[in-house]
Structure formats: structure tokens, C-alpha cells
Short mmCIF file of C-alpha atoms and ligand atoms in Angstrom, two decimals:
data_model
loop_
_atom_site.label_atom_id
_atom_site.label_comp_id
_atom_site.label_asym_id
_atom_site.label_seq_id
_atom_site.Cartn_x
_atom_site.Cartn_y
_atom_site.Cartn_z
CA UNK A 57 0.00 0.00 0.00
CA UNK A 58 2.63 2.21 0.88
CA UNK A 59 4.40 1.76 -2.73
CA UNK A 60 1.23 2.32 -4.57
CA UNK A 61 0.66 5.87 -2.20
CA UNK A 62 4.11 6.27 -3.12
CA UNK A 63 3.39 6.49 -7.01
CA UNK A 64 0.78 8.88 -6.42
CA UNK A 65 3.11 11.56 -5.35
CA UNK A 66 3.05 14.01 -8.09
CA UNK A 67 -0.78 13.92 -8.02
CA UNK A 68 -1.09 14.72 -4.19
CA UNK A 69 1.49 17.01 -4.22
CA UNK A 70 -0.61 18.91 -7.72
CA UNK A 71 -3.69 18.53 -5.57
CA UNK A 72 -2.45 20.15 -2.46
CA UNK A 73 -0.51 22.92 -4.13
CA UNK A 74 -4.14 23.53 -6.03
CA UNK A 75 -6.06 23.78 -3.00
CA UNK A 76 -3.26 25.43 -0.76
CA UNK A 77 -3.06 28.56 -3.41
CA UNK A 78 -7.24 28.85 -2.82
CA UNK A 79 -7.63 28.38 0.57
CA UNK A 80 -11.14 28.98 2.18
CA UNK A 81 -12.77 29.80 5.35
CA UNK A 82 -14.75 27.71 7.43
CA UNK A 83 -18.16 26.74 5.71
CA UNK A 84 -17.21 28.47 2.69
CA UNK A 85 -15.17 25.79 1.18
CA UNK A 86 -17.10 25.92 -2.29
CA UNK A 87 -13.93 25.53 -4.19
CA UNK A 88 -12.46 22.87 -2.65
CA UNK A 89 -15.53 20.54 -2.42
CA UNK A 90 -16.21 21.15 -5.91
CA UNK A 91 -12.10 20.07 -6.68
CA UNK A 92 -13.24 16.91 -4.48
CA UNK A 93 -15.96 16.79 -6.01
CA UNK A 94 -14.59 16.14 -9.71
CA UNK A 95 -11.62 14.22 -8.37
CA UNK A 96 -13.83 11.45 -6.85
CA UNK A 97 -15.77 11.77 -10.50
CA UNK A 98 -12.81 11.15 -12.11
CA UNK A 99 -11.96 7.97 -10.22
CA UNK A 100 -15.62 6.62 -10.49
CA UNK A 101 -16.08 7.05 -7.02
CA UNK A 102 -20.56 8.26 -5.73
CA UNK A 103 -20.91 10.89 -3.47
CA UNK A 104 -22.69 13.72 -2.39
CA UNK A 105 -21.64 17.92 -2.11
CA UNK A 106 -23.66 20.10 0.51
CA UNK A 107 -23.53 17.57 3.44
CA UNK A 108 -23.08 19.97 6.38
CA UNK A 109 -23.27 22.67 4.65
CA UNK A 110 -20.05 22.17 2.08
CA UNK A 111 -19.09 18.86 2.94
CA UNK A 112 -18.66 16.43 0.95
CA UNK A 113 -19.22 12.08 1.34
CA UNK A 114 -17.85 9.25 -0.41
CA UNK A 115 -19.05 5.75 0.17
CA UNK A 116 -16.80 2.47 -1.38
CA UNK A 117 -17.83 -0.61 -1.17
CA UNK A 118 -21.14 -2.65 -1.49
CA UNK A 119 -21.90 -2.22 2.29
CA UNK A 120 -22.60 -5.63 3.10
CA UNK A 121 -19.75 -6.09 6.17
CA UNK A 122 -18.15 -3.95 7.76
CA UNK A 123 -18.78 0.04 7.38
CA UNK A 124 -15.92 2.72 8.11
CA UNK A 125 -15.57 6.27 8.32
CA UNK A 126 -12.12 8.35 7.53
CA UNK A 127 -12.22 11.79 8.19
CA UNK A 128 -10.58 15.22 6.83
CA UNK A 129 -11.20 18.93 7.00
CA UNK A 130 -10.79 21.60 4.59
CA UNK A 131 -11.27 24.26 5.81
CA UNK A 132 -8.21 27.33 6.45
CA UNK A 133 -7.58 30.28 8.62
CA UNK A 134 -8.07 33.99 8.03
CA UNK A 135 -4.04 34.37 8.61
CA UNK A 136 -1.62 36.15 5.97
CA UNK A 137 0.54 33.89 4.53
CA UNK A 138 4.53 34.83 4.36
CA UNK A 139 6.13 32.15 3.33
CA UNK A 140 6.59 33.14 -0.49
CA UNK A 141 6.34 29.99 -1.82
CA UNK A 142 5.55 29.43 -4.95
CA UNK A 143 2.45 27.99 -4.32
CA UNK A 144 1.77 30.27 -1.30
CA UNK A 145 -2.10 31.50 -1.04
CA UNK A 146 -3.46 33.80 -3.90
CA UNK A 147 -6.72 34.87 -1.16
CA UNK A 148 -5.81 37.89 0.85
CA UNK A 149 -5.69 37.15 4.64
CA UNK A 150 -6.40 33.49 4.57
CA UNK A 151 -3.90 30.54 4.22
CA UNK A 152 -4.11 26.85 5.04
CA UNK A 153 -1.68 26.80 7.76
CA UNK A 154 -3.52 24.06 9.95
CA UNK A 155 -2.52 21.21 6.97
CA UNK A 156 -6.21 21.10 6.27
CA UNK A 157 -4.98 21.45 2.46
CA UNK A 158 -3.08 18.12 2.97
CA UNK A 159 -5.80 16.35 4.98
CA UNK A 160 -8.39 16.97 2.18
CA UNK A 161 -5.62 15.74 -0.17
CA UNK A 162 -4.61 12.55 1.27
CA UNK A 163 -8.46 11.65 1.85
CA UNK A 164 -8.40 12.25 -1.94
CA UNK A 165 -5.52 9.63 -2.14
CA UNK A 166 -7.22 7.06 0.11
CA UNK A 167 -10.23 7.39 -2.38
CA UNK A 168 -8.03 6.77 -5.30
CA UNK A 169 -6.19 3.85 -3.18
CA UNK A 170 -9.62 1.85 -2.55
CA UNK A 171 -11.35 2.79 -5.84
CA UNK A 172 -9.56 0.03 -6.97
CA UNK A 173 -10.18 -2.90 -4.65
CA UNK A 174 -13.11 -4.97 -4.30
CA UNK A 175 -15.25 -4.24 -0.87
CA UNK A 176 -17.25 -6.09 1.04
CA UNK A 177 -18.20 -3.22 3.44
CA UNK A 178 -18.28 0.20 3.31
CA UNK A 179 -15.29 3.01 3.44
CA UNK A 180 -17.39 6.10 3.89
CA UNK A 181 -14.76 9.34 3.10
CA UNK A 182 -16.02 12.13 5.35
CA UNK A 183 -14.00 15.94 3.52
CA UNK A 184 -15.56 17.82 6.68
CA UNK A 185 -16.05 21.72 6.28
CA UNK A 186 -14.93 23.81 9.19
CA UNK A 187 -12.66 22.36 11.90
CA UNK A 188 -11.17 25.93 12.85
CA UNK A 189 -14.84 27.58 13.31
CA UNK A 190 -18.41 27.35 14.35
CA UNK A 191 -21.43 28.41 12.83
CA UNK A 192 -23.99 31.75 14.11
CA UNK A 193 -25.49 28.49 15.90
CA UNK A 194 -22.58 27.51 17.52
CA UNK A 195 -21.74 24.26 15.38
CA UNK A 196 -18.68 23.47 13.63
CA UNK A 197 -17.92 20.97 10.71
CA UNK A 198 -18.20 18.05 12.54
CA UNK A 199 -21.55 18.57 14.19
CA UNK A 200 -22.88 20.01 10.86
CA UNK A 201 -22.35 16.60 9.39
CA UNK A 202 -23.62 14.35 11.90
CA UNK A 203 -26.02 15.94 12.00
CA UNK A 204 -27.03 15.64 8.20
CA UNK A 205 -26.27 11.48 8.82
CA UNK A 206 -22.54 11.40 7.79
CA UNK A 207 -21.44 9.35 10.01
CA UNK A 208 -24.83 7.54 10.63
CA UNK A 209 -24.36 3.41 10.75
CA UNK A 210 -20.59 3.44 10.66
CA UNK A 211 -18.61 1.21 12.94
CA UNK A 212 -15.45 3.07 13.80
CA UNK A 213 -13.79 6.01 12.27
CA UNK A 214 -10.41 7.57 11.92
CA UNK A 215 -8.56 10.95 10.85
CA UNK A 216 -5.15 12.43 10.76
CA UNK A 217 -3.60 15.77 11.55
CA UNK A 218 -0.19 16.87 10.50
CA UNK A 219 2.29 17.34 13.46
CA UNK A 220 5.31 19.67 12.36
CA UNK A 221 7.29 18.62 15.55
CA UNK A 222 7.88 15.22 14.69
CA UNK A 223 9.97 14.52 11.42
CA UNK A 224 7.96 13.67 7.79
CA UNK A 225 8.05 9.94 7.27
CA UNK A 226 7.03 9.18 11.16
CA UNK A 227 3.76 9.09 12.80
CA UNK A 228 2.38 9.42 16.42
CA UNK A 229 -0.58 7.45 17.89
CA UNK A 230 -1.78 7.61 21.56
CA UNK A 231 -4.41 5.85 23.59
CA UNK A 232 -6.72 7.83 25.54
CA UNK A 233 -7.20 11.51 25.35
CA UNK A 234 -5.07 12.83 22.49
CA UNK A 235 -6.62 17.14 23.06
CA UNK A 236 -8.11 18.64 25.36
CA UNK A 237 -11.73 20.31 25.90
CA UNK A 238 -11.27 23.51 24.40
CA UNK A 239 -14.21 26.16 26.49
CA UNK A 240 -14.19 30.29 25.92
CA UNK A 241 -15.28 32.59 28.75
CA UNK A 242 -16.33 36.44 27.52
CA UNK A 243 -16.63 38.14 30.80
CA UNK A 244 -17.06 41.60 31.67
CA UNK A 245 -16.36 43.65 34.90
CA UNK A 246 -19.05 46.30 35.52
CA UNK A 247 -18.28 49.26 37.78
CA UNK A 248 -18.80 52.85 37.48
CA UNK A 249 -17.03 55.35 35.16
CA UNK A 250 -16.49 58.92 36.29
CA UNK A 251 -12.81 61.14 36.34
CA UNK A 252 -9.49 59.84 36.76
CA UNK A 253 -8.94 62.93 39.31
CA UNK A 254 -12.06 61.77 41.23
CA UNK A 255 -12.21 57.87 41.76
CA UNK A 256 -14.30 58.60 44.80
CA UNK A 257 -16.96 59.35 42.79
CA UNK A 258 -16.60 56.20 40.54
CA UNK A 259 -15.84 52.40 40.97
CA UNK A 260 -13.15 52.12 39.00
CA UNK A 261 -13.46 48.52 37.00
CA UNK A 262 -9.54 48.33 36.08
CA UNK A 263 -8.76 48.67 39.84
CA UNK A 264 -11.51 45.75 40.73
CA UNK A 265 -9.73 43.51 37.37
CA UNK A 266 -6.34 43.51 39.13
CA UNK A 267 -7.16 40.90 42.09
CA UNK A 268 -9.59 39.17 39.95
CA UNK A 269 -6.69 38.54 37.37
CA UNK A 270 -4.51 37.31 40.19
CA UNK A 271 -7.55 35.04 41.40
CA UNK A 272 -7.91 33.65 37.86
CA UNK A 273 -4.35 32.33 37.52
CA UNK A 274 -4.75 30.82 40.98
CA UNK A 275 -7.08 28.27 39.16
CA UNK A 276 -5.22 26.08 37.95
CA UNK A 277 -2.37 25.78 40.78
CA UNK A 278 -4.79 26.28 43.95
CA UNK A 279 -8.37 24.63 43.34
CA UNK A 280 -7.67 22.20 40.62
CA UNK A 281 -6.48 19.01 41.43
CA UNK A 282 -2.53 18.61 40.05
CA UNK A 283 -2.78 15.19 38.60
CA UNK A 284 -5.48 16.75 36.60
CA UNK A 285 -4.35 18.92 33.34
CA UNK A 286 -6.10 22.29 33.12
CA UNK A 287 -5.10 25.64 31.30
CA UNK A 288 -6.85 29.32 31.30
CA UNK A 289 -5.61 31.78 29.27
CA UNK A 290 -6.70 35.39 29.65
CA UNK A 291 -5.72 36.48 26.09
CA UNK A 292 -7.76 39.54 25.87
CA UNK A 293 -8.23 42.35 28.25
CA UNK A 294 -10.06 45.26 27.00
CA UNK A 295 -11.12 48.54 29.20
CA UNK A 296 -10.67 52.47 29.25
CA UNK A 297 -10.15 54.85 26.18
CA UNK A 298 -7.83 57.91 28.04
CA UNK A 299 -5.56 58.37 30.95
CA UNK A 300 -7.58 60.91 33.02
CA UNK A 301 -11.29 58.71 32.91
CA UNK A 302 -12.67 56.02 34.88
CA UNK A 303 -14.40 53.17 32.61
CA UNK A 304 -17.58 51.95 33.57
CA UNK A 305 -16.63 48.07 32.66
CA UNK A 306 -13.67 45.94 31.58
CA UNK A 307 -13.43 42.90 29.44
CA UNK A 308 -11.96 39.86 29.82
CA UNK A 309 -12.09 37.03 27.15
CA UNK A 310 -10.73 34.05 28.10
CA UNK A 311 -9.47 29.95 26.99
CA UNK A 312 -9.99 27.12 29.30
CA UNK A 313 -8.50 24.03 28.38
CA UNK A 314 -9.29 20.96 30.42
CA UNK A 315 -9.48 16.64 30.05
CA UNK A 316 -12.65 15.33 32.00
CA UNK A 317 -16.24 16.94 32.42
CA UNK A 318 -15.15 17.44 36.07
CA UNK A 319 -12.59 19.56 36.09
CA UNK A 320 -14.16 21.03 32.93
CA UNK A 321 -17.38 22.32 34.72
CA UNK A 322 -14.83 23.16 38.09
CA UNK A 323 -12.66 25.72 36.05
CA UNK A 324 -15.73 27.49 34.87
CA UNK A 325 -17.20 27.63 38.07
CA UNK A 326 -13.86 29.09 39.99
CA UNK A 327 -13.95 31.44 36.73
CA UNK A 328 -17.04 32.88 38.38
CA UNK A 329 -15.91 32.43 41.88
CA UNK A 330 -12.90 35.39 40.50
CA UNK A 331 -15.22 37.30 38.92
CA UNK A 332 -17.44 37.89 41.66
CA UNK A 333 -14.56 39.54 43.50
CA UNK A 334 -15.48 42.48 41.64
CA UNK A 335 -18.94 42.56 43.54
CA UNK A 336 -16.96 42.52 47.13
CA UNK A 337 -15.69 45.76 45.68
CA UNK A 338 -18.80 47.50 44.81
CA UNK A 339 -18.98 46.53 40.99
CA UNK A 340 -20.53 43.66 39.37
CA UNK A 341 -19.89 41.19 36.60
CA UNK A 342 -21.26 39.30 33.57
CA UNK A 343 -20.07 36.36 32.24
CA UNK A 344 -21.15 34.40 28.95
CA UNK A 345 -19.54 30.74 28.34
CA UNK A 346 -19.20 29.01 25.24
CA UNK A 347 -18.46 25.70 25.50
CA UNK A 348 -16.69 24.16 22.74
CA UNK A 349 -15.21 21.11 21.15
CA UNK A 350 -15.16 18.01 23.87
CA UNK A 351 -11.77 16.95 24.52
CA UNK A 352 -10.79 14.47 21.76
CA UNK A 353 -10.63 10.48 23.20
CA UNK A 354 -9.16 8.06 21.29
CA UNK A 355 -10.35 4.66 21.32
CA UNK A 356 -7.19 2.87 22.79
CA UNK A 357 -8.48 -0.56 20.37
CA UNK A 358 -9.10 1.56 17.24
CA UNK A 359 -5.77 3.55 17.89
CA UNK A 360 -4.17 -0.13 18.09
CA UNK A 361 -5.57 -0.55 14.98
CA UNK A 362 -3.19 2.34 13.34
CA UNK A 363 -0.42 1.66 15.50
CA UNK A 364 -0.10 -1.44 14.21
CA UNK A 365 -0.90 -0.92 11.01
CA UNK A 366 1.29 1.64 10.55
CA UNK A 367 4.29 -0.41 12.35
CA UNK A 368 3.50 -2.69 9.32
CA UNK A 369 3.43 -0.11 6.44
CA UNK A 370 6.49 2.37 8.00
CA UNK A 371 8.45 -0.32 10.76
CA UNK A 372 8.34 0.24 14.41
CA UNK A 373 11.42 2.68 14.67
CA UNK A 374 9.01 5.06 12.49
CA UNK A 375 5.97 4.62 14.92
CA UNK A 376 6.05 7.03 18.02
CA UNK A 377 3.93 7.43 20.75
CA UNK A 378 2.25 11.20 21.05
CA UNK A 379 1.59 13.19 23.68
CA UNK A 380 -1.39 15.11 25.06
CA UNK A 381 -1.72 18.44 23.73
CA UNK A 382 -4.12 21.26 25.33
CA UNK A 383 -5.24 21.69 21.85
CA UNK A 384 -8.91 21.20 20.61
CA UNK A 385 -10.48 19.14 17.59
CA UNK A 386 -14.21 18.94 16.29
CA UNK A 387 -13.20 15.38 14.89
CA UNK A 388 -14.08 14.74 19.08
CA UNK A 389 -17.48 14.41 18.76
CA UNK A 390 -17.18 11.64 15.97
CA UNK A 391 -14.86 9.88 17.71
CA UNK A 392 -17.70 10.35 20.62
CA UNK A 393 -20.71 9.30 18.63
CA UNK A 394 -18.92 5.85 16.70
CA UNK A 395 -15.52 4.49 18.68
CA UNK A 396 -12.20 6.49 16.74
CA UNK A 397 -9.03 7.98 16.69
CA UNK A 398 -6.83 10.10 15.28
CA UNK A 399 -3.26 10.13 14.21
CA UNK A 400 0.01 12.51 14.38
CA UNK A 401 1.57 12.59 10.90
CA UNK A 402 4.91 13.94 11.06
CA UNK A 403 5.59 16.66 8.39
CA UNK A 404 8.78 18.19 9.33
CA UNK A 405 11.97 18.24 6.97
CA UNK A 406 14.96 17.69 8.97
CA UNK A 407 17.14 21.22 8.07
CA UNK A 408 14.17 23.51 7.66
CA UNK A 409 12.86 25.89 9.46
CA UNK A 410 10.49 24.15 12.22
CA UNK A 411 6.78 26.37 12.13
CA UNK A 412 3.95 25.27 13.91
CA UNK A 413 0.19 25.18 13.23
CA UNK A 414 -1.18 28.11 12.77
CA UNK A 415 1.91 30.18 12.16
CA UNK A 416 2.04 32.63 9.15
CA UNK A 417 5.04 30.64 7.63
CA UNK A 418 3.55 27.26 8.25
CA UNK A 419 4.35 24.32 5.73
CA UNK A 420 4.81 20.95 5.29
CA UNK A 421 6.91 18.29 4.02
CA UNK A 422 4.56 17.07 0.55
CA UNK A 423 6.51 13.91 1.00
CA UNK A 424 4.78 12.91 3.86
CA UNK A 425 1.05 12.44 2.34
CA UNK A 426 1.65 9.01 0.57
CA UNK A 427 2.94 7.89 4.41
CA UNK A 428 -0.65 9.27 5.84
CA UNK A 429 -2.39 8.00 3.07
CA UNK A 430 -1.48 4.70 2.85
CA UNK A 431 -2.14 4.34 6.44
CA UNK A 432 -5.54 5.47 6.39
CA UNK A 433 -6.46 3.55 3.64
CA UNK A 434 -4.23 -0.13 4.61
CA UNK A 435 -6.25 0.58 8.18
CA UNK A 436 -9.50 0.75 6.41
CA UNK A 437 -9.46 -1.83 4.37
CA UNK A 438 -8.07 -4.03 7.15
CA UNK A 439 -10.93 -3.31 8.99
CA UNK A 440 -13.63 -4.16 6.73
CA UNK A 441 -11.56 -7.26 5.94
CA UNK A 442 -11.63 -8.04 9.21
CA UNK A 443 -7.91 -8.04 9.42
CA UNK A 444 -8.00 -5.16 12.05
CA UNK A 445 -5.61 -5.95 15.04
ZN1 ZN B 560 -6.00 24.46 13.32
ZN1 ZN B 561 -6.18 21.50 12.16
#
């Protein structure tokens, strides 16, 4: 499997470069699911567009056995690209620097990979439409496609996501939780505005935010239990417009990053606990929480499954074991709803310049997609073979 991914390396890398140069934002991947789209035509593969809003699903196989999903996003990030490549985004202020481009392209691999065996089964290709963002309802990619059936009926499912910090032509797998719960916390500190020469006369809101941002890093290392990972992040604090006058609020937007629904609900709640310092001080608060993806669990038999399929397809010294990152994923709640996991695919060139996700110079060694594509696929058709173990 891994020679025959091999072979397909100019067409990936074509593919990729194609969709990298026209990246799109979350549910407005029109572009890319119509490339899909024609690709899968072109290999006589049936699907359907417009499945969660502009996703896109494949199905292989006669589905009488076994039925799998694999999954991949498309969607980019509304960051400026700067990495002059040659193939470097042509859309103002967006850029596939998440690896989506590659996801999307090695599903497109996989697809070309099983169109030609005979399957007794089903290998249901899930292109997802935004991973990065969620919708004026609150729902991102993942939901949007449940929630139109996508994964309805499927036994197990698996994904991928580039990793930049471990070397192209290697993969990570771990059992268990993989990310993290990934919650935001707008809050706002209400006091009084007035003069800067008279604070008497006010409640000033920036005086009340000081002790409340000392309570909120006390989180983590007072009330939460330390065998228990947990993260908050103030990364925006917004208040006053001139030296010489009082505000009347502040605001605070925050990231909480936590593993199990305990500590999950806990961090929130001591969130509040801060916050209502400001109302021993005369002021007041709001606070508005948006809970997001779940933390991502992989299924420690499914991720046995690519372990050892990729030990197969890449030998063991090529098969690392990852570690828990306080990162989120939407691919959570599919793992959540059938059994799944996801794996690390290494994508970093030994001698260049090491970027992470999200970082306006992000890229990727093309070499790695046959590696994550023959993986996906030899693990999918092992499993509707029954050959999973
Ligand atoms: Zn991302
Ligand atoms: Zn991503």
C-alpha cells in the first residue's frame, strides 16, 4: 500500500498545491468541495456535495460487512501567509496553515487507493467543512455533518492531523485523550465610570480587574487538582479609552483548556468564583460561556488498529507514541458518537525551518502524504476485511 501511495506523489502534491493557493474559510469551502468533487468523479467514485453545509461524502464498497468512516477537514484560517512559496495563497488574509490542504488531499488519495479494490463493506470518506470555526449556531464541521447522517451506521472512524514537531516519514498514535476540551469565557467587569482625578466618585473597573486577574491564575495551581491537566488563558483584556477617565466596565475574554467533564465544569465555576470579587468591591460582573469542542478520546483498540498498522506499512522505529496536547479538535465528537481515533503525521523536513500550526510561515513536508495515506487507507481496508488488530 505504501508503494502504490508512493506512485501517487506528483498527483497529491498537484492537488495540495491547487487547494493550498485557494484556501477557504470555514463553511465556505465551495472551491475545494467542488475540486473533491470532480476528483472522486474522475476515479468513479458516488458521493454527495452540501452535506453539512459544504461537505462532501464518499461511500466504497457494497456495504454488506463492515462500514468505516475516515475523516478530513478543509477548511483554512483567516491568517496572511509569508512564506513566499511558490504555491503560497493567492486569497488575501487566509492561508491553510492548519494542513487542512493536505488532509483533504490525502483523503483524496485514500479514495483513489480503494477505488480500486473490491469491498465487502463500506469506506465512507467524510471531507468535513470547518474544523477551525463554528457556525452563528454555535456548530462546527463536525456537528454540521452528523447531524445531516454522515457518520450515521458506521462502525469506527479515523482521521489524521499533521504534526510539524515530529519529522515527515514518522507518525504518532496515543491511547486515551489525544486534546483537550477547548471552552471560551467572555466576561465583563461592571463598575462605574467617572474622572481619573475623582475615583471617589466612581468604581473604578480596572482597579476591581487587578485581584480578579490574580484570582484567575490561581485556578489552575490552587483549586484544581494537580494530577489533573487544566489551562486558562486570559488572552484579551479590554477597558478604558484615556488616561484621566474612569471606565464603567472591563473585558476579559478568556481559553480554558481541560481533560474530563469534572474539572471542565470546576474551572468554569472558579472562573465565576474570581469574577465575583469584583462585587466585594462594589462593581458587578457578567459572564457568557461558550463551551466548545469536547476533549478528543481516542479509542485505545481503534488507535491499536493504526499503530499497528502503521508499524506494518512504516516499521516500528518510524511509529512514536504522542503526547497530550491542550489543543482542541471537532473530529471529538465523531470519535464520541462511533468508537475512533486520530493520528500525528509527522511533516517536518529535517534542516528547515520548524513552524507550527497556525503560524504565518507554516508548511509541510509534501513527501509525507503518501505515508498518511497509505495508512488510512491499509487501516481501512483491514478493517472491513476483518484483518483489524
Ligand atoms: Zn487548526
Ligand atoms: Zn487542524
Amino acid at each position: 500500500m505504501l508503494e502504490r501511495a508512493k506512485q501517487l506523489q506528483p498527483m497529491l502534491t498537484e492537488l495540495r498545491r491547487t487547494i493550498h493557493k485557494n484556501p477557504e474559510l470555514s463553511f465556505e469551502e465551495h472551491e475545494t468541495a467542488a475540486l473533491v468533487s470532480k476528483t472522486l468523479d474522475s476515479f468513479g467514485i458516488k458521493h454527495k456535495t452540501g452535506i453539512g453545509k459544504t461537505g462532501v461524502v464518499a461511500s466504497i464498497g457494497n456495504g454488506k460487512g463492515p462500514k468505516i468512516g475516515v475523516r478530513a477537514d478543509m477548511d483554512a484560517l483567516p491568517i496572511t501567509e509569508i512564506t513566499g512559496a511558490d504555491y503560497a495563497s493567492q486569497n488575501d488574509g487566509k492561508m491553510h496553515a492548519c494542513g487542512h490542504d493536505s488532509h483533504t488531499t490525502m483523503l483524496m488519495g485514500v479514495a483513489k487507493l480503494l477505488s480500486e479494490e473490491n469491498i465487502d463493506g463500506e469506506i465512507r470518506l467524510l471531507f468535513q467543512p470547518s474544523e477551525e470555526n463554528s457556525d452563528d449556531e454555535g456548530k462546527s464541521g463536525a456537528t454540521r455533518m452528523i447531524e445531516d447522517d454522515a457518520i450515521k451506521g458506521l462502525d469506527a472512524v479515523i482521521a489524521l492531523h499533521v504534526d510539524p514537531s515530529l519529522e515527515s516519514g514518522k507518525v504518532g498514535i496515543k491511547d486515551g485523550y489525544l486534546l483537550a476540551n477547548a471552552d471560551t469565557i467572555f466576561a465583563k467587569i461592571k463598575g462605574k465610570g467617572g474622572h481619573g482625578a475623582a475615583p471617589h466618585m466612581s468604581r473604578d473597573p480596572i482597579f476591581m480587574t487587578a485581584p480578579i486577574l490574580t484570582a484567575i491564575h490561581g485556578i489552575v495551581s490552587r483549586w484544581v487538582n494537580p494530577t489533573e491537566p487544566a489551562v486558562i488563558t486570559v488572552g484579551r483584556l479590554s477597558g478604558g479609552t484615556a488616561s484621566n477617565v474612569i471606565p464603567s466596565d472591563v473585558e476579559l475574554d478568556l481559553t480554558l483548556r481541560s481533560i474530563g467533564d469534572d474539572v471542565r465544569k470546576q474551572i468554569v465555576e472558579e472562573v465565576e468564583q474570581a469574577l465575583s470579587i469584583s462585587k466585594a468591591l462594589g462593581g458587578d460582573y457578567e459572564m457568557d460561556v461558550r463551551w466548545g469542542y469536547p476533549a478528543l478520546y481516542n479509542d485505545p483498540k481503534v488507535a491499536g488498529w493504526l499503530r499497528n498498522c502503521s508499524t506494518d506499512l512504516l516499521s516500528a522505529e518510524n511509529v512514536t507514541e504522542s503526547a497530550l496536547v491542550m489543543g482542541g479538535e471537532d473530529f471529538s465528537y465523531m470519535a464520541k458518537a462511533s468508537q475512533g481515533a486520530m493520528l500525528r503525521l509527522g511533516t517536518w523536513k529535517e534542516g528547515t525551518p520548524q513552524r507550527f500550526l497556525h503560524h504565518p510561515e507554516f508548511d509541510l513536508d509534501e513527501t509525507a502524504m503518501p505515508v498518511g495515506t497509505a495508512v488510512l487507507a491499509e487501516t481501512a481496508l483491514r478493517f472491513v476485511r476483518g484483518q483489524v488488530s
